[in-house]
Amino acid sequence: MAGNKLSLVKEATQFMVQQMSSVDRLSVVSFDDKVQDVYGGSGDMNFMTSGNKKIAAAAISRLVSGGGTNLSAGLFRGIDHHQQLAAPSNEGEPAGSADRVRSVFLFTDGQSTTGLTDVRQIAPIMSAMLQHAISPKIYTFGFGADLDDAMLNAISEEGNGQSIYMEDAESIPSSFASALGGLMSMAAQNLELHFVPKEGVAIHRLETSFQKTPQSAGSIKVAIGDLVSDEQKDFLLELDIPGLYVADVTEPVMLVQARYLDISHRCMRDVSFEATVARTADTAGLRQSHPLVLVSPCTLV
């Protein structure tokens, strides 16, 4: 897997990591013509503390395309990670671990070129492995227009999971919400943000990968789409702000309006908040406009 497909896989994996809590455990396996433990390993699935999230994210960012795709070996390694973690010899796994929710997320285009390449060979081995007391559900995430639907559907069906198609980066939150159900429930749909500068303030630049639409009076609307619970989006804005003749004040510079469908309450919501900047003695006395950078997080719970 290479190019845009690999980039999308890395973005989806990074998103998954950020949604995990400190009581969740993770290992990451890569597979081309060989299989490698990218993060964690057999019997060593790490708790997703803030520190471990950074380590996992760094490991994922280093993934590169290799030759071939040994899909079956990667899949079997992922299943084995769960079963080795829960083995009696593994003292790091707490009592009652057999009751934990366990999943294998298989990110692939389904184009298996090495190892077992026929799902009729893969399915029976999967079935035998999943007879174990520790039996994770298998979710397949397909990437690219040339994916093998039949392969991915058969694997997810055998693993009591789901087969999900990842079309683009915007589909990542809804795709994971579909896979994880109540664990990552959808909080909002069709979210739209409206950045409205205060009088005398101008938006010089707004950095985002989402669709932007200029509005009247220098305001900008951004179409976000869907968000899952606790998902956070950051927006980098560069503003032109007029000078003041007083120092050490907090000045409102922008109104941020949000409109979205509240899934849990089944109604449209309109919320807003003021974005402010702290004016210090070093900048407050400037009479000409000057650029400042504002990071405005938007979190829906």
XYZ file of C-alpha atoms in Angstrom:
301
model
C 0.000 0.000 0.000
C 1.427 3.358 -1.000
C 0.691 7.013 -1.732
C -2.673 8.422 -0.741
C -3.925 5.091 0.624
C -1.016 4.811 3.053
C -1.464 8.429 4.133
C -5.139 7.784 4.847
C -4.308 4.611 6.794
C -1.842 6.555 8.946
C -4.367 9.332 9.554
C -7.068 6.821 10.519
C -4.697 5.008 12.890
C -3.631 8.277 14.496
C -7.294 9.203 14.980
C -7.961 5.855 16.659
C -5.035 6.364 19.037
C -6.314 9.783 20.110
C -9.764 8.403 20.938
C -8.383 5.775 23.340
C -8.378 6.259 27.109
C -5.695 5.353 29.633
C -7.411 2.028 30.422
C -7.367 0.930 26.761
C -4.488 -1.128 25.387
C -2.945 -1.086 21.924
C -0.439 -2.756 19.674
C 0.184 -1.924 16.019
C 1.306 -4.421 13.370
C 2.457 -3.560 9.850
C 2.514 -6.045 7.000
C 4.029 -5.873 3.533
C 6.088 -8.871 2.380
C 6.980 -9.292 6.058
C 5.160 -8.651 9.354
C 6.508 -6.272 11.997
C 5.389 -5.118 15.425
C 5.358 -1.340 14.984
C 4.174 -0.593 18.516
C 3.776 -3.062 21.377
C 3.856 -6.724 20.536
C 2.811 -10.221 21.469
C 1.846 -10.163 25.153
C 2.772 -6.478 25.306
C -0.194 -4.297 24.421
C 0.422 -0.982 26.138
C -2.007 1.155 28.103
C -2.797 4.360 26.211
C -1.485 6.922 28.672
C -0.696 10.364 27.266
C 2.970 9.400 27.055
C 2.287 6.132 25.265
C -0.043 7.894 22.833
C 2.863 10.093 21.763
C 5.140 7.067 21.343
C 2.487 5.200 19.325
C 1.778 8.264 17.160
C 5.489 8.668 16.400
C 5.776 4.987 15.445
C 2.751 5.228 13.144
C 4.094 8.358 11.458
C 7.228 6.407 10.460
C 5.314 3.776 8.488
C 6.472 3.484 4.882
C 5.346 1.443 1.917
C 7.062 -1.892 1.337
C 6.901 -4.632 -1.257
C 3.921 -6.984 -1.314
C 1.033 -7.419 1.118
C 1.005 -10.409 3.462
C -2.491 -9.648 4.763
C -3.088 -13.033 6.365
C 0.099 -12.953 8.429
C -0.699 -9.457 9.695
C -4.222 -10.503 10.638
C -3.086 -13.632 12.464
C -0.409 -11.647 14.337
C -3.063 -9.185 15.569
C -5.272 -11.981 16.873
C -2.275 -13.595 18.560
C -1.401 -10.337 20.342
C -4.742 -10.474 22.165
C -4.430 -14.128 23.081
C -0.833 -13.878 24.290
C -1.710 -10.857 26.410
C -4.376 -12.845 28.248
C -2.198 -15.932 28.725
C -1.814 -17.108 32.373
C 1.932 -16.403 32.180
C 1.301 -12.720 31.481
C 1.251 -11.098 34.923
C 0.553 -7.658 33.502
C -2.997 -8.534 32.511
C -5.485 -8.063 35.372
C -8.012 -10.613 36.591
C -11.214 -10.712 34.581
C -9.372 -9.761 31.405
C -11.327 -12.298 29.404
C -14.346 -10.013 29.748
C -12.613 -7.035 28.166
C -13.836 -5.677 24.842
C -11.289 -6.798 22.258
C -11.000 -5.839 18.610
C -8.619 -6.240 15.707
C -8.808 -3.398 13.173
C -7.447 -4.524 9.821
C -6.533 -1.521 7.628
C -5.954 -2.658 4.057
C -6.953 -2.454 0.411
C -7.585 -6.201 0.562
C -5.060 -6.816 -2.205
C -3.214 -9.746 -0.615
C -0.181 -10.616 -2.755
C 1.977 -12.835 -0.519
C 1.323 -15.506 2.091
C -2.240 -16.812 1.973
C -3.962 -14.835 -0.771
C -7.281 -16.659 -0.996
C -9.954 -15.959 1.629
C -10.947 -19.626 1.403
C -7.542 -20.363 2.941
C -7.645 -17.526 5.455
C -11.161 -18.033 6.862
C -10.682 -21.574 8.278
C -7.501 -20.556 10.104
C -9.234 -17.488 11.509
C -12.135 -19.637 12.646
C -9.790 -22.036 14.450
C -7.888 -19.186 16.152
C -11.130 -17.558 17.286
C -12.237 -20.722 19.098
C -9.863 -19.555 21.832
C -11.315 -18.216 25.111
C -10.009 -14.822 23.967
C -11.800 -14.108 20.716
C -11.501 -10.508 19.460
C -13.922 -9.148 16.909
C -12.400 -8.432 13.521
C -13.181 -5.151 11.769
C -11.886 -4.523 8.270
C -11.331 -0.991 6.996
C -10.971 -0.828 3.229
C -8.939 1.885 1.492
C -8.780 2.735 -2.202
C -11.080 2.274 -5.165
C -9.412 -1.043 -6.044
C -10.102 -2.759 -2.709
C -11.207 -6.391 -2.617
C -14.720 -6.180 -1.126
C -15.241 -9.933 -1.138
C -12.049 -10.530 0.842
C -12.798 -7.900 3.475
C -16.451 -8.842 3.868
C -15.566 -12.500 4.361
C -12.916 -11.711 6.983
C -15.158 -9.380 9.001
C -18.056 -11.831 8.816
C -15.884 -14.688 10.082
C -14.643 -12.385 12.861
C -18.152 -11.211 13.934
C -17.226 -7.634 13.103
C -17.939 -5.199 10.284
C -16.430 -4.272 6.948
C -16.153 -0.506 6.505
C -14.975 1.545 3.526
C -12.788 4.593 4.197
C -13.392 6.978 1.312
C -11.436 9.988 2.563
C -10.182 11.750 5.692
C -13.593 13.283 6.403
C -15.130 9.798 6.716
C -12.754 8.687 9.492
C -14.848 9.783 12.542
C -18.116 8.298 11.274
C -16.343 5.099 10.211
C -14.907 4.541 13.673
C -18.219 5.413 15.304
C -19.822 2.714 13.198
C -17.177 0.178 14.229
C -17.134 0.934 17.935
C -20.803 1.670 18.485
C -21.410 2.963 22.001
C -17.693 3.112 22.805
C -17.287 5.997 20.376
C -20.796 7.286 19.885
C -21.485 9.985 17.332
C -22.111 13.301 19.071
C -22.832 15.681 16.199
C -23.552 15.651 12.508
C -23.306 18.357 9.865
C -21.310 20.621 12.146
C -20.658 24.053 10.672
C -18.529 26.745 12.315
C -18.827 30.451 11.566
C -15.831 32.621 12.498
C -17.057 36.225 12.825
C -14.356 38.840 13.595
C -15.184 41.754 15.881
C -15.241 45.290 14.530
C -11.724 46.402 13.589
C -10.419 42.805 13.495
C -9.684 40.981 10.248
C -9.025 37.316 9.554
C -5.731 37.319 7.698
C -5.500 33.519 7.369
C -7.405 30.424 8.558
C -5.570 27.105 8.253
C -7.772 24.005 7.989
C -8.275 21.026 5.679
C -12.051 21.459 5.871
C -14.065 23.357 3.273
C -14.022 27.140 3.842
C -16.582 29.615 2.495
C -16.014 33.395 2.808
C -18.998 35.338 4.131
C -19.929 38.998 4.466
C -17.972 41.386 6.715
C -14.851 39.226 6.484
C -16.307 36.210 8.303
C -15.658 32.605 7.241
C -17.787 29.460 7.484
C -16.123 26.047 7.819
C -17.996 22.788 7.137
C -16.729 20.171 9.612
C -19.191 17.316 9.146
C -19.483 14.648 11.832
C -17.857 14.458 15.282
C -17.724 11.613 17.781
C -17.856 12.158 21.539
C -14.806 13.962 22.960
C -13.290 14.538 19.519
C -11.371 17.813 19.304
C -10.642 20.005 16.309
C -8.047 22.777 16.357
C -8.068 25.777 14.034
C -5.099 28.027 13.416
C -6.038 31.629 12.649
C -3.860 34.638 11.927
C -5.644 37.881 12.782
C -5.018 41.555 12.145
C -5.878 43.338 15.392
C -5.774 47.134 15.866
C -3.579 48.629 18.554
C -4.809 49.739 21.976
C -3.676 52.483 24.299
C -4.009 50.335 27.434
C -2.077 47.238 28.436
C -2.739 43.941 30.198
C -6.322 43.496 29.060
C -8.168 40.537 27.626
C -9.832 41.597 24.410
C -12.638 39.780 22.538
C -11.581 39.452 18.914
C -14.025 37.004 17.401
C -17.385 35.313 17.793
C -17.359 31.603 16.929
C -20.797 30.193 16.125
C -21.520 26.466 15.793
C -24.587 24.815 14.300
C -25.012 21.028 14.307
C -27.421 18.145 14.736
C -27.304 16.927 18.349
C -27.569 13.154 17.933
C -28.475 12.277 21.524
C -31.270 14.880 21.741
C -32.361 14.588 18.084
C -32.467 18.312 17.435
C -30.443 21.116 15.851
C -28.226 23.127 18.181
C -26.841 26.647 17.866
C -24.036 27.551 20.274
C -21.453 30.328 20.302
C -18.514 31.619 22.292
C -16.175 34.587 22.206
C -12.508 34.078 21.353
C -10.218 36.440 23.217
C -6.548 37.394 23.258
C -4.493 38.811 26.105
C -2.960 42.188 25.205
C 0.338 42.806 26.972
C 2.374 45.967 27.466
C 4.639 44.884 24.592
C 1.828 44.926 22.028
C -1.055 46.973 23.388
C 0.423 50.359 22.458
C 0.952 49.521 18.813
C -1.243 51.753 16.708
C -0.911 49.830 13.440
C -2.546 46.481 12.874
C -0.350 43.494 13.611
C -0.809 39.748 13.165
C -1.434 37.398 16.075
C -1.939 33.659 15.953
C -4.937 32.200 17.755
C -5.604 28.524 18.276
C -9.281 27.924 18.985
C -10.226 24.393 20.063
C -13.755 23.160 19.489
C -14.844 20.152 21.530
C -18.296 18.575 21.582
C -19.122 16.114 24.370
